Backbone as a ProteinNet text record, in pm:
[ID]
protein_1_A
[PRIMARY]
XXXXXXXXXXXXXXXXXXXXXXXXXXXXXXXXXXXXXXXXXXXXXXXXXXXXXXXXXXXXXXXXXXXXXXXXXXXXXXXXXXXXXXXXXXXXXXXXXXXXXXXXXXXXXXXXXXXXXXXXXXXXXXXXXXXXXXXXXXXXXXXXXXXXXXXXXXXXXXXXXXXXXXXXXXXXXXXXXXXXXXXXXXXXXXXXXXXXXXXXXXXXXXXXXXXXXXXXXXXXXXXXXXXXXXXXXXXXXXXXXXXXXXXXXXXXXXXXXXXXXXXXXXXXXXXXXXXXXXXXXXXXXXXXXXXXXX
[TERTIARY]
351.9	245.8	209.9	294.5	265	230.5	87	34.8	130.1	85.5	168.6	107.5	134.8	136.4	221.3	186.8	241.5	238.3	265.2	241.3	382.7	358.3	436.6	562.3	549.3	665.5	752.9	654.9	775.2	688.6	743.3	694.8	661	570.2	538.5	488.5	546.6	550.4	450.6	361.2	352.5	370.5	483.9	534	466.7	368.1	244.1	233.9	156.8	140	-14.7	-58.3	-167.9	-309.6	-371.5	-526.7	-561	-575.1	-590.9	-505.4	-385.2	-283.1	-322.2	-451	-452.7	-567.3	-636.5	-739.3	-646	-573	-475	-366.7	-326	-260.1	-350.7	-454.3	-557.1	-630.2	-628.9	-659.5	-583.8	-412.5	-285.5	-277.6	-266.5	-229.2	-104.7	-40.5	101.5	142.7	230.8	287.8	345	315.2	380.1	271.1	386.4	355.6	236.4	115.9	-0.8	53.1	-13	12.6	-23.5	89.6	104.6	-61	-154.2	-248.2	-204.1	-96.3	-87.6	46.5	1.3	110.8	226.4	163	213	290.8	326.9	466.5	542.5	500.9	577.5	728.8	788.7	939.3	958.4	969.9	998.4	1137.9	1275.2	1377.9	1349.9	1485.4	1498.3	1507.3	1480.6	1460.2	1587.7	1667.8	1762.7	1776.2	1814.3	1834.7	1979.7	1967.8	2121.5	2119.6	2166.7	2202.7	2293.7	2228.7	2335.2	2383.7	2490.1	2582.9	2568.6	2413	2375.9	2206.6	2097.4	1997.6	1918	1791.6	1689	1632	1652.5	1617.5	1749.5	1856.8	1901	1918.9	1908.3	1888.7	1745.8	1641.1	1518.4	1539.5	1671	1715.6	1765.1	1812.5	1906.8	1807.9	1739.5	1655	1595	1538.7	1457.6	1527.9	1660.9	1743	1795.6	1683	1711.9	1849.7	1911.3	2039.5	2162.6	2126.6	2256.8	2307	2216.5	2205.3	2311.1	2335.8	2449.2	2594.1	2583.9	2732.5	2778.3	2681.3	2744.7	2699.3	2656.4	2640.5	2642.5	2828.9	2837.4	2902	2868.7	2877.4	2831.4	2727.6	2585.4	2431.5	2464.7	2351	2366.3	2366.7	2430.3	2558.9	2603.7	2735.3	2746.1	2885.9	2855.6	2896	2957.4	3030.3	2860.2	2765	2685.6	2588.6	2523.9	2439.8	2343.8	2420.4	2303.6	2207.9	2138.6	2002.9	1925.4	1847.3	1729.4	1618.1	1484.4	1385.4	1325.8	1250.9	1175	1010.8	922.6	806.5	676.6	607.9	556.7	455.1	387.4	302.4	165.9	198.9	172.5	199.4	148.4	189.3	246	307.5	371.7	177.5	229.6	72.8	134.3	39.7	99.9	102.5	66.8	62.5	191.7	281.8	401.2	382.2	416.3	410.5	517.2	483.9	558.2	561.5	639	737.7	759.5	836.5	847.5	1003	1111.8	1223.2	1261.4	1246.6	1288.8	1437.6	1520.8	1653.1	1628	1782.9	1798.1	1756.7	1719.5	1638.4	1518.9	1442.6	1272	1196.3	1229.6	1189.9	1150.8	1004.2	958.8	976.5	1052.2	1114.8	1039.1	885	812.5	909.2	892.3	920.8	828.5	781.3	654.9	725.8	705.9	730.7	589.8	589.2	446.2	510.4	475.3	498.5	525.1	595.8	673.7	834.8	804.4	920.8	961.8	905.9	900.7	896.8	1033.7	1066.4	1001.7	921.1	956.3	987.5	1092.2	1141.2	1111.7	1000.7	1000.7	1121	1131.3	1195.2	1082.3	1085.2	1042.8	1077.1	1062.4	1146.3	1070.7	953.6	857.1	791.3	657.5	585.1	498.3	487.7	453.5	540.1	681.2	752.5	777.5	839.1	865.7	945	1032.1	1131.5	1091	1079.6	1073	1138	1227	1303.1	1208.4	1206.4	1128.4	1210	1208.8	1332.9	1222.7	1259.5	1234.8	1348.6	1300	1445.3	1355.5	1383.6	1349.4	1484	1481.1	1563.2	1610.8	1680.3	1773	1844	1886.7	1994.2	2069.4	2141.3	2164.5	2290.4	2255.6	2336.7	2343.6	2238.4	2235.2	2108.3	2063.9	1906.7	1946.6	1777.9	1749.7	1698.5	1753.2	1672.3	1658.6	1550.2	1494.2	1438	1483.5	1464.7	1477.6	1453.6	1432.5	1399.2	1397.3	1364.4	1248.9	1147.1	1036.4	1006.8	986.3	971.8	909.8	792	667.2	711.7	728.7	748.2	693.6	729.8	677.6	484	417.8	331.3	313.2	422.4	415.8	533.5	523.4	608.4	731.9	770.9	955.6	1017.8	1164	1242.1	1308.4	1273.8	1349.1	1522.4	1551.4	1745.6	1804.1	1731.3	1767.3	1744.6	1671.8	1640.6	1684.9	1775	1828.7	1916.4	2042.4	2124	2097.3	1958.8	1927.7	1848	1817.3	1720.6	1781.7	1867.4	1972.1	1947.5	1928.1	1902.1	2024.4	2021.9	2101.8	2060	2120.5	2128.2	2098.1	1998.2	1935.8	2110.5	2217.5	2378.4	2411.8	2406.3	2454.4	2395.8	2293	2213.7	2244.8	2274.7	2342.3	2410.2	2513.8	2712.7	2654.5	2542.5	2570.9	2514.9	2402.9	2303	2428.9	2521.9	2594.4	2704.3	2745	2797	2778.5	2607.3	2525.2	2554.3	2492.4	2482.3	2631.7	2733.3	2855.6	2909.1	2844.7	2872.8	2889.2	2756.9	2758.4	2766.3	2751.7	2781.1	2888.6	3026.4	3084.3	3065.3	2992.3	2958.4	2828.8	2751.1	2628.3	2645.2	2750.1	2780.5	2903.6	2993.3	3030.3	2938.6	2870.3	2789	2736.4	2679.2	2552.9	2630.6	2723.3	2840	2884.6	2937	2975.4	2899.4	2768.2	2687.2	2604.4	2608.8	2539.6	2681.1	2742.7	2836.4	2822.8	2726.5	2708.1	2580.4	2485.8	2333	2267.1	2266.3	2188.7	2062.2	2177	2155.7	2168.2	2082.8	2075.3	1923.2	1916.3	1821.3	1798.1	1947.8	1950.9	1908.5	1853	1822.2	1811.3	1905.8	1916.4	1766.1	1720.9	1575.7	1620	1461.6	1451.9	1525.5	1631.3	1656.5	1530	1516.2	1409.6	1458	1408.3	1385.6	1457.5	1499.6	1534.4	1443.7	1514.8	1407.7	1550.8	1509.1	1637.9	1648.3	1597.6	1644.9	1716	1710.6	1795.8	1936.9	1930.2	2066.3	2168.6	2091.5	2169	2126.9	2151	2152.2	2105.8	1960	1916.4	1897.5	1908.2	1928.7	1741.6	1738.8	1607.7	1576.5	1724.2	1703.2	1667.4	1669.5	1691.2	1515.4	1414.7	1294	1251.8	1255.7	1229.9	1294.8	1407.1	1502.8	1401.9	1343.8	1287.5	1185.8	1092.5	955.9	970.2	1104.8	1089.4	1140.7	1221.8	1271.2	1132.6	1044.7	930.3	820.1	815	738.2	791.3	911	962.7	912.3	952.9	910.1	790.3	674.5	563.6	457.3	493	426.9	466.6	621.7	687.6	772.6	757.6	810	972.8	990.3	1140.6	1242.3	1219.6	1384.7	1304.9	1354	1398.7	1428.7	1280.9	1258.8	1370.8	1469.2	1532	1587	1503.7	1558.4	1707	1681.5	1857.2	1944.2	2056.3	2147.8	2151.2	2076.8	2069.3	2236.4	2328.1	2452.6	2512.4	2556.1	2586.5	2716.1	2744	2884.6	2996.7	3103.4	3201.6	3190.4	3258	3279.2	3401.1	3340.9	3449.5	3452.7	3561	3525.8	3537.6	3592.9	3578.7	3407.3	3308.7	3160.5	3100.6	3129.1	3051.8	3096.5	3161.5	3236.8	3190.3	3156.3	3149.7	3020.5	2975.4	2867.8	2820.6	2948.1	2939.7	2817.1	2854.3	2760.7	2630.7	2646	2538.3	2437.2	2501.8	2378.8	2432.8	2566.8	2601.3	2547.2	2601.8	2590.4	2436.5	2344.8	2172.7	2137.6	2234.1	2137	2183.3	2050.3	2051.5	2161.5	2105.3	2168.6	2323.7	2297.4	2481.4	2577.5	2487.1	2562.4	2584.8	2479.3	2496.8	2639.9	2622.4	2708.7	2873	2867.7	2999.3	3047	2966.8	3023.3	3051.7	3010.4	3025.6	3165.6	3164.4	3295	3434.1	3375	3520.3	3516.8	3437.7	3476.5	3561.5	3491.1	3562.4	3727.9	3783.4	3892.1	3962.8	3880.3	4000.7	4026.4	3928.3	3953	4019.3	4056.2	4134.7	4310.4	4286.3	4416.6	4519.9	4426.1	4506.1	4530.2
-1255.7	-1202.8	-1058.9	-1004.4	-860.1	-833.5	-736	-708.7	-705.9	-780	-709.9	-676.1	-598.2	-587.4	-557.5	-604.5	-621.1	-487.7	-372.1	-281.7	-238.2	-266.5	-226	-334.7	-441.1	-525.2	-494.7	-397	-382.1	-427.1	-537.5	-572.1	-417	-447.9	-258.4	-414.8	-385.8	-446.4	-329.1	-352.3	-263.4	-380.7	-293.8	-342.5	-335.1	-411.7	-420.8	-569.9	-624.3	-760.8	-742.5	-611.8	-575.4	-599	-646.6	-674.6	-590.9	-424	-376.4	-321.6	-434.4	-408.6	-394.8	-520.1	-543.1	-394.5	-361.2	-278.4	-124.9	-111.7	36.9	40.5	-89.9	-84.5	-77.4	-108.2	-70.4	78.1	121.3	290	368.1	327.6	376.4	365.1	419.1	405.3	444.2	330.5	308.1	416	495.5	571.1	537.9	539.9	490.4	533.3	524.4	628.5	502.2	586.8	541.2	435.8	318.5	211.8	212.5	214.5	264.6	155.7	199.2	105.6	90.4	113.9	107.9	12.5	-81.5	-168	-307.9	-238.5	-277.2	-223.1	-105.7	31.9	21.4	-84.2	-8.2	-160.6	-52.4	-127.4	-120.7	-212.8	-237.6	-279.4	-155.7	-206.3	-299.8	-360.9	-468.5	-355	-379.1	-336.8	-356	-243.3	-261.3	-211.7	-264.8	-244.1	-201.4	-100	-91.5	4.3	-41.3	65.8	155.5	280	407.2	414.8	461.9	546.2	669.4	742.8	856.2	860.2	919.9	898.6	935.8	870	910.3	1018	1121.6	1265	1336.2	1323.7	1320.5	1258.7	1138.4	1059	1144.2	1165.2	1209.8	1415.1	1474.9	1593.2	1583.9	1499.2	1518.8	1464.5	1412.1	1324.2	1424.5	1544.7	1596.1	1792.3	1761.6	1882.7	1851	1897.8	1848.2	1939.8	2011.4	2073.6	1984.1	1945.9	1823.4	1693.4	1703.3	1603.8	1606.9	1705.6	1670.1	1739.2	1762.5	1765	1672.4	1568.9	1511.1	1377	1328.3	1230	1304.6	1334.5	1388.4	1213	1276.9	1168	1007.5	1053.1	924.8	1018	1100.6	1191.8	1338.5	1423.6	1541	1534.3	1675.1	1728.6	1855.3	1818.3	1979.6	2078.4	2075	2163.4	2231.6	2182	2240.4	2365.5	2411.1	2524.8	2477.1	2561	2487.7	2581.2	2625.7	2727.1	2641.9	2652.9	2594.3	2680.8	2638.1	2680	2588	2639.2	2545	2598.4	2534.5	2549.2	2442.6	2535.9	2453.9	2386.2	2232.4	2170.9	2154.2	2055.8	2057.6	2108.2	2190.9	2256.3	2157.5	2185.8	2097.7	2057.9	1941.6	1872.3	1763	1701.4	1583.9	1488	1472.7	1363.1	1391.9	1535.6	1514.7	1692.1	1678.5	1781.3	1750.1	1859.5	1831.9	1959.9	1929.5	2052.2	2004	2147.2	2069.5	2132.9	2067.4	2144.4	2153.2	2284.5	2336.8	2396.1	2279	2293.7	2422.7	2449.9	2488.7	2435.4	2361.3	2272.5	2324.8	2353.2	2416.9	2313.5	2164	2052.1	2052.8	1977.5	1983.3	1830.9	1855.9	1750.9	1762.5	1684.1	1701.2	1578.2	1613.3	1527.3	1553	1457.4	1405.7	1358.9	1402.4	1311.5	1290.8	1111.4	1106.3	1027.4	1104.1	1119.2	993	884.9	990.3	931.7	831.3	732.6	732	832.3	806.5	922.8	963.6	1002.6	977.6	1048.8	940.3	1117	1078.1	1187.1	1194.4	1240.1	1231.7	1265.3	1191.2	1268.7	1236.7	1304.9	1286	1284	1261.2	1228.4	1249.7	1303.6	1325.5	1198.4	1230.9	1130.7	1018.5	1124.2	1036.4	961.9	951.1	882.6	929.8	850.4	901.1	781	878.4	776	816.3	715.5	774.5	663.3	755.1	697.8	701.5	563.6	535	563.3	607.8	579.3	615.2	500.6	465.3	463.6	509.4	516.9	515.7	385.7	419.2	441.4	530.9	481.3	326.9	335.5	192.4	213.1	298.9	374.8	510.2	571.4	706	679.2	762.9	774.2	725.1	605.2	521	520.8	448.8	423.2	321.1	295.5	125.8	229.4	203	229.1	116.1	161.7	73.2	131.7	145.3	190.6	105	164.5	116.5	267.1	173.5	268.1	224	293.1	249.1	353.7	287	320.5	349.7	454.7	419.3	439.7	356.1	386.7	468.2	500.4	671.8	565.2	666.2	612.3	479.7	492.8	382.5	236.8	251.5	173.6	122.2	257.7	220.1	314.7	238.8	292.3	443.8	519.7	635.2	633.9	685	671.6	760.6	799.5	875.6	774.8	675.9	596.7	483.8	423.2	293.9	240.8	313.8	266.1	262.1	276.3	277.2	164.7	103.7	-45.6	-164.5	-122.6	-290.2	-379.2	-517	-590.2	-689.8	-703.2	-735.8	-799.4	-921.9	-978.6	-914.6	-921	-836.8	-822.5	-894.5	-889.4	-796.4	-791.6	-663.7	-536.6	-537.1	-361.9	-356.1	-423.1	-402.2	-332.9	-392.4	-330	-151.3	-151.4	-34.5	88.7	29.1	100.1	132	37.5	74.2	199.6	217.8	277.6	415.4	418.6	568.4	606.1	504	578.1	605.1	533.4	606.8	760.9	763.7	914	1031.3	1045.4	1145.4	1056.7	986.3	871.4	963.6	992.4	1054.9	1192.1	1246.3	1403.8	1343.9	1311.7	1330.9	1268.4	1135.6	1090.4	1194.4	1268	1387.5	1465	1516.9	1669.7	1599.4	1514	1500.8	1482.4	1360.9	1413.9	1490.9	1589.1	1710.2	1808.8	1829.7	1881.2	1844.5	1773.6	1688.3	1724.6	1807.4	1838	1945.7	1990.8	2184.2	2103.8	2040.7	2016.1	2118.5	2169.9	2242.8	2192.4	2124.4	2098.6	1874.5	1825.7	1648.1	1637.9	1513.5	1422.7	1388.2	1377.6	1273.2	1371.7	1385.1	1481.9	1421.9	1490.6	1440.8	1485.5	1399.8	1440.3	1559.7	1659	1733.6	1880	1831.1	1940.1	1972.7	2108.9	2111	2122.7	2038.9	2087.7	2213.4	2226.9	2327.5	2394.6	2502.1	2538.1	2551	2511.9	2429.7	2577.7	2702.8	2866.9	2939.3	2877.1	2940.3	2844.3	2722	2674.7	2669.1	2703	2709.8	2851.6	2818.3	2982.6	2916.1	2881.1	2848	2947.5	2859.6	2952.6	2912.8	2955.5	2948.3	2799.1	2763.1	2580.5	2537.9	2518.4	2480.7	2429.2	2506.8	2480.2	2385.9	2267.4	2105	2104.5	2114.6	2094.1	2125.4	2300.6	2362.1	2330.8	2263.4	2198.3	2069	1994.4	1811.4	1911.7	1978.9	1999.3	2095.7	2135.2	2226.6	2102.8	1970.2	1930.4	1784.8	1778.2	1734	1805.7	1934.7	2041	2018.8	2025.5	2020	1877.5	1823.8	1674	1567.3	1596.4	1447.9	1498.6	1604.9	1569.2	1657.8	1679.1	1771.9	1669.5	1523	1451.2	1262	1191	1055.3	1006.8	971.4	916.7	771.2	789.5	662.9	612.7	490.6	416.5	437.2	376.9	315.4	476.1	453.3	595.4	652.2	810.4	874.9	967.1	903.6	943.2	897.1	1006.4	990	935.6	808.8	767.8	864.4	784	864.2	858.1	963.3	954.2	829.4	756.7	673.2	639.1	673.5	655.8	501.1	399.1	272.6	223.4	271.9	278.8	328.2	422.9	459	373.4	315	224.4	104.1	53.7	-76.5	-183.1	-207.2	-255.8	-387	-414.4	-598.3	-598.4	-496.4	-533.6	-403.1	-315.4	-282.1	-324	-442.2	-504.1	-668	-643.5	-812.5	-966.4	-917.9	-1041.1	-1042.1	-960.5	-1012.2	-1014.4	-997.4	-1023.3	-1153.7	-1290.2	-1342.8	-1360.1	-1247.3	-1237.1	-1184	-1142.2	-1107.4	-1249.6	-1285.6	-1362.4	-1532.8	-1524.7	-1645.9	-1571.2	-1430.2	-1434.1	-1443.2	-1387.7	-1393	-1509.4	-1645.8	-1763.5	-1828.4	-1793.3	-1838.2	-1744.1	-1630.6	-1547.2	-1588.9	-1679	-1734.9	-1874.3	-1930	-2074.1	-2014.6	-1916.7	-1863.5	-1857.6	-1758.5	-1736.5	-1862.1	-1936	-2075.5	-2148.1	-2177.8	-2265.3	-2184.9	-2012.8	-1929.8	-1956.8	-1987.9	-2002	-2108.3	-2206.6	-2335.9	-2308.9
2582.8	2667.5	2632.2	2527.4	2511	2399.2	2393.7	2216.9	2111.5	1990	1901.9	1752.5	1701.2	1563.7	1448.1	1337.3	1216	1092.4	1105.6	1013.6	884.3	761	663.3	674.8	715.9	801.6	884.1	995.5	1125.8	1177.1	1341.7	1455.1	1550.4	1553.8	1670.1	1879.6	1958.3	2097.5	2163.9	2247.5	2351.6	2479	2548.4	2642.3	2794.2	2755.1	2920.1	2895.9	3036.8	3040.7	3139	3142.4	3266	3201.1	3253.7	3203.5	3114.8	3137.8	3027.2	2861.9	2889.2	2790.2	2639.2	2584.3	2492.5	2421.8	2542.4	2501.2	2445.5	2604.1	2595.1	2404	2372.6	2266.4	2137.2	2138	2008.9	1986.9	2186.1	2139.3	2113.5	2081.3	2059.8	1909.9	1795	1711.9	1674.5	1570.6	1539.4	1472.8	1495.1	1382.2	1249.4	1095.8	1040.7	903.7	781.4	719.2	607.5	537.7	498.4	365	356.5	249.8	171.4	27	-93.6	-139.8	-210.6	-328.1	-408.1	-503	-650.1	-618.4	-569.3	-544.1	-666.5	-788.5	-912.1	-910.6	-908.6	-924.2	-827.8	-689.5	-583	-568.4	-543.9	-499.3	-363.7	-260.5	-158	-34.5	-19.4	5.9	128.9	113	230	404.2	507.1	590.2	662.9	758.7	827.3	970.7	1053.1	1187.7	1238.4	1266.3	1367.6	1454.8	1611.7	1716.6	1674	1697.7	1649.3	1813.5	1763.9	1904.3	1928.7	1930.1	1962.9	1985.2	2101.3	2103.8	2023.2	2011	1956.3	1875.4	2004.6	1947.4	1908.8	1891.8	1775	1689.3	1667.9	1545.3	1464.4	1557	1484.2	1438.8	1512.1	1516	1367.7	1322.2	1247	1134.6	1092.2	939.5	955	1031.1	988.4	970	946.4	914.3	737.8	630.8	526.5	430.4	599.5	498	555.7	590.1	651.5	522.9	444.5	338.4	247.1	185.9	92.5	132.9	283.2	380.9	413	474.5	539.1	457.3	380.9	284	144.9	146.2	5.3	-70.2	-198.1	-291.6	-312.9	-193.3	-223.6	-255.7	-143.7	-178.7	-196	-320	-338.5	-366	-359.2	-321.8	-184.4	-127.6	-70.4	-144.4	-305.4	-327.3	-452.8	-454.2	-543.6	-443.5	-535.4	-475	-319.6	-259.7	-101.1	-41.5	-121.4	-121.3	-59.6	1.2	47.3	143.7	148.5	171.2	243.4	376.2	428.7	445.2	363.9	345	469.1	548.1	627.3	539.4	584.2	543.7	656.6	789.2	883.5	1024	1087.4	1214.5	1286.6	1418.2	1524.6	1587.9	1626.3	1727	1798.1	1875.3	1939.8	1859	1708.9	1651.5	1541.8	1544.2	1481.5	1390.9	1269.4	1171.6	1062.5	956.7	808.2	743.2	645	575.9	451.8	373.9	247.1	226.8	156.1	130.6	11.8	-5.5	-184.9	-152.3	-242.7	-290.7	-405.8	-495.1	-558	-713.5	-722.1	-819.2	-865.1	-724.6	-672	-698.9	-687.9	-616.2	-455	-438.8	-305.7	-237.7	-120.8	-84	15.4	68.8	205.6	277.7	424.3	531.1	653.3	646.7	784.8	903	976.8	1120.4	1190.5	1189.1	1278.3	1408.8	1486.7	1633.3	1687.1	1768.8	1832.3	1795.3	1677.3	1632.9	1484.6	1377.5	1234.1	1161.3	1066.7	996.4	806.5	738.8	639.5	523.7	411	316.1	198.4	146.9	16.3	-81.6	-258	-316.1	-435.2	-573	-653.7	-773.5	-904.1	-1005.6	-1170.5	-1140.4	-1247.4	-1289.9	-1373	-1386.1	-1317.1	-1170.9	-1075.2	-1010.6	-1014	-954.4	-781.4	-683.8	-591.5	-518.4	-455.8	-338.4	-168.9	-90	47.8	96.7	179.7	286.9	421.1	467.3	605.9	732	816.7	900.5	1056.3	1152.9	1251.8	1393.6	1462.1	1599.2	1763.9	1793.2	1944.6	2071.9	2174.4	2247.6	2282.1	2314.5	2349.7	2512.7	2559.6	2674.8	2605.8	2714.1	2745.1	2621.3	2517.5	2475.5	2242.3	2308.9	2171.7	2174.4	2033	1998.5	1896.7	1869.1	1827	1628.7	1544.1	1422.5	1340.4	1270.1	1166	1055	913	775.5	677.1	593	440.5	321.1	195.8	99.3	27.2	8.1	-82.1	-192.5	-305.9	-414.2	-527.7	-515.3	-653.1	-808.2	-840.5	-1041	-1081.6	-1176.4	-1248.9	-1276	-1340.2	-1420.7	-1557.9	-1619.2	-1718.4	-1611.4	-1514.8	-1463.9	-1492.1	-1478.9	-1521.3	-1389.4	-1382.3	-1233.7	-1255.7	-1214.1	-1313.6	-1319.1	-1351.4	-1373.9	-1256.3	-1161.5	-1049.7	-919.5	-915	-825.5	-842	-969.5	-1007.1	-905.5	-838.9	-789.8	-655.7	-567.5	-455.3	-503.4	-570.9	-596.6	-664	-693.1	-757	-711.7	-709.2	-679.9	-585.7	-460.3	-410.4	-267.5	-208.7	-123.3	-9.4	82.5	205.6	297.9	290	371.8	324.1	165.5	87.8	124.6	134.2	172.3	291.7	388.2	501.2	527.2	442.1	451.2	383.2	276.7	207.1	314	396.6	524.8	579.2	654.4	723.4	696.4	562.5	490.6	488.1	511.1	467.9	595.9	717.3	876.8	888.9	882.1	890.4	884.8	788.8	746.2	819.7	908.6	1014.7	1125.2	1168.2	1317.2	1374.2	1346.2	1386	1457.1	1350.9	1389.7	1507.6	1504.2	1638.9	1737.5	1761.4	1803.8	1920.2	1845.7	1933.6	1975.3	1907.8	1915.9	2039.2	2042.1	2176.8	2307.7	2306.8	2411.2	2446.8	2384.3	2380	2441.2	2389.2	2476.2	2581.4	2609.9	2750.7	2848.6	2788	2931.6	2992.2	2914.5	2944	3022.7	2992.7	3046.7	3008.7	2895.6	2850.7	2687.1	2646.7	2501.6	2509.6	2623.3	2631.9	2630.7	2602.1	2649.9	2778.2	2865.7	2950.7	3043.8	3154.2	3245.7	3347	3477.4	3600.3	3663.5	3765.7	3842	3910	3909.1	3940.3	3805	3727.1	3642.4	3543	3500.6	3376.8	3258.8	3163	2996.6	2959.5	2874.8	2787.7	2668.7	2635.7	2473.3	2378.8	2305.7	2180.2	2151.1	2103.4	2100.8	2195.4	2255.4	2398.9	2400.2	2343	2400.4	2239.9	2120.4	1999.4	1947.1	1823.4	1724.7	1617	1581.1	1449.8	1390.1	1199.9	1115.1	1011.1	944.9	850	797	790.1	726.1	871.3	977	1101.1	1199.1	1045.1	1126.3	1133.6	1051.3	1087.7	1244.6	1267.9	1371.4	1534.8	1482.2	1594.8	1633.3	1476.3	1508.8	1602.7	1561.7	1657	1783.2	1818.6	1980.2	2009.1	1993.5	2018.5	2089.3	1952.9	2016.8	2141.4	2120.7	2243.6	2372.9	2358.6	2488.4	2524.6	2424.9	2424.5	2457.9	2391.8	2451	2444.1	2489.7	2515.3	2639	2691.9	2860.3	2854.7	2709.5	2698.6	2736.8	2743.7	2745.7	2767.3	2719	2712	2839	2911.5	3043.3	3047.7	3057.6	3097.9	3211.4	3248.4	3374.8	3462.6	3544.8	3615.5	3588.3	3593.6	3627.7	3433	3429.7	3307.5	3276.3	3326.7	3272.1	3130.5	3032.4	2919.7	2923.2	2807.9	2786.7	2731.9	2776	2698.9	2569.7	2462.2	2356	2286	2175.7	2147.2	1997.5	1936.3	1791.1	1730.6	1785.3	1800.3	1819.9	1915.8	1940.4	1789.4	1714	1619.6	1541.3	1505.8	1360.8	1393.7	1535.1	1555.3	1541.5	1413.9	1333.1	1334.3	1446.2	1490.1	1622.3	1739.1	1835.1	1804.5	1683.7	1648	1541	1479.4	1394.3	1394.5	1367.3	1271.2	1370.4	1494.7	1575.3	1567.5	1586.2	1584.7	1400.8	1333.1	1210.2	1113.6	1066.7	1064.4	944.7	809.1	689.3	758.1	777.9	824.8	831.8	959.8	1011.4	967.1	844.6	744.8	648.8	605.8	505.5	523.6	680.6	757.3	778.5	802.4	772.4	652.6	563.8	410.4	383.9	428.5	369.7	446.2	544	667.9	563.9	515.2	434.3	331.6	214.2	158.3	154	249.3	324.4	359.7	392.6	454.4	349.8	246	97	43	-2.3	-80.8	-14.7	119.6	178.3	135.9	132	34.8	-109.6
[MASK]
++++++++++++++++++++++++++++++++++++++++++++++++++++++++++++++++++++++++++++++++++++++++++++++++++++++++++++++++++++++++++++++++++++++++++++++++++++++++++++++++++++++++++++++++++++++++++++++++++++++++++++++++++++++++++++++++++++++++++++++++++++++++++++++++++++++++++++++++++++++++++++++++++++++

């Protein structure tokens, strides 16, 4: 009973069933980043879903802090032990429809990242010759505490259409179960760290989402100490402040869970049991197991 559409292969819901549902969801446009034409070059990863054990706006706090990258996903992406210079170059101002930046490593490679409002991350990288990698990444709330994401990697070939040797091992060819386990692998990484941090601070009530009625909003400068890498960070909590209400209107009682490091690791009731590929390959790997036993 509720609109839907089909963009880049995500389902987008607007969740009305009211006479004017179908009209209100067509003067809404989807956030989501513009579709590649040169669709000979383009490589398309498999798409993945999993409840993180931390909300939204930090899930969206954190993709758009491009010095967090080779700390806390060392030795998939970066190192922490190489030069961590960085520069943050504005592209687009903060608006209600999002803003963008560009981040020059020590390389003096421009790494833009867009956020279009109020659910989508996407990261450029580039590789010469016209090549380019972008990571898509999508997060809606879910409840106090967790959120719903959805990513992938897409890929334009240089000009003569070849994969460059920097983008090979993010495109291998592999079973949509397989990019799973490896997704799961990447979000691991920091799950731990934001997964505290936001607990952690939702105890002060200074620095949450969750906001009891009647408390007000915060300004993300007043409750931390940002540093120069930190302005992606200040632009999404600015325009939280600004035209999204300063916190994650959520229903029923807005009390944050406890912290649990069992919750961040646990990939069964955050993806496996709803995913189809999973949950074909998890029965083939239990046949496996019982025929290896004999």
């Amino acid at each position: 009973a509720f609109p839907t559409k089909i963009i880049n292969g995500v389902l987008f819901v607007w969740p009305s069933a009211d006479e004017n549902a179908v009209l209100e969801s067509e003067l809404t446009p989807v956030a989501h980043r513009p579709q590649e034409t040169e669709t000979e070059r383009l490589f398309e990863g498999h798409w993945n879903y999993r409840e993180l054990p931390y909300g939204a706006d930090f899930f969206l706090e954190n993709v758009v802090d491009p010095a967090h990258v080779p700390i806390s996903h060392h030795n998939i992406v970066g190192s922490r032990y190489n030069d961590q210079k960085l520069t943050i170059v504005p592209i687009k101002p903060v608006t209600k429809d999002g803003f963008a930046f560009a981040a020059k490593g020590s390389t003096g490679e421009d790494a833009p990242h867009h956020f279009y409002a109020p659910s989508l991350v996407a990261i450029d990288a580039y590789a010469g010759n016209g090549a380019r990698q972008t990571l898509e990444l999508y997060v809606s709330p879910s409840r106090p505490g967790f959120s719903n994401h959805v990513g992938r990697i897409v890929v334009l070939k240089d000009k003569d259409g070849k994969m460059p040797k920097l983008f090979r091992q993010f495109t291998l060819p592999m079973p949509k179960w397989l990019s799973h386990v490896a997704a799961s692998a990447f979000l691991n990484q920091d799950g731990l760290f934001l997964h505290h941090q936001e607990r952690t601070l939702a105890k002060t009530g200074q620095y949450t989402s969750v906001l009891k009625e009647g408390e007000a909003s915060y300004n993300y400068s007043d409750a931390v100490y940002p540093v120069s890498s930190d302005r992606g960070v200040l632009n999404f909590r600015n325009w939280m402040r600004k035209f999204a209400g300063g916190s994650i209107p959520y229903k029923n009682s807005p009390s944050m869970p406890a912290a649990s490091a069992d919750v961040v690791f646990d990939v069964w009731n955050g993806h496996t049991k709803y995913c189809k590929y999973c949950q074909d390959a998890l029965r083939r790997l239990k046949k496996v197991r019982f025929a290896s036993f004999f």
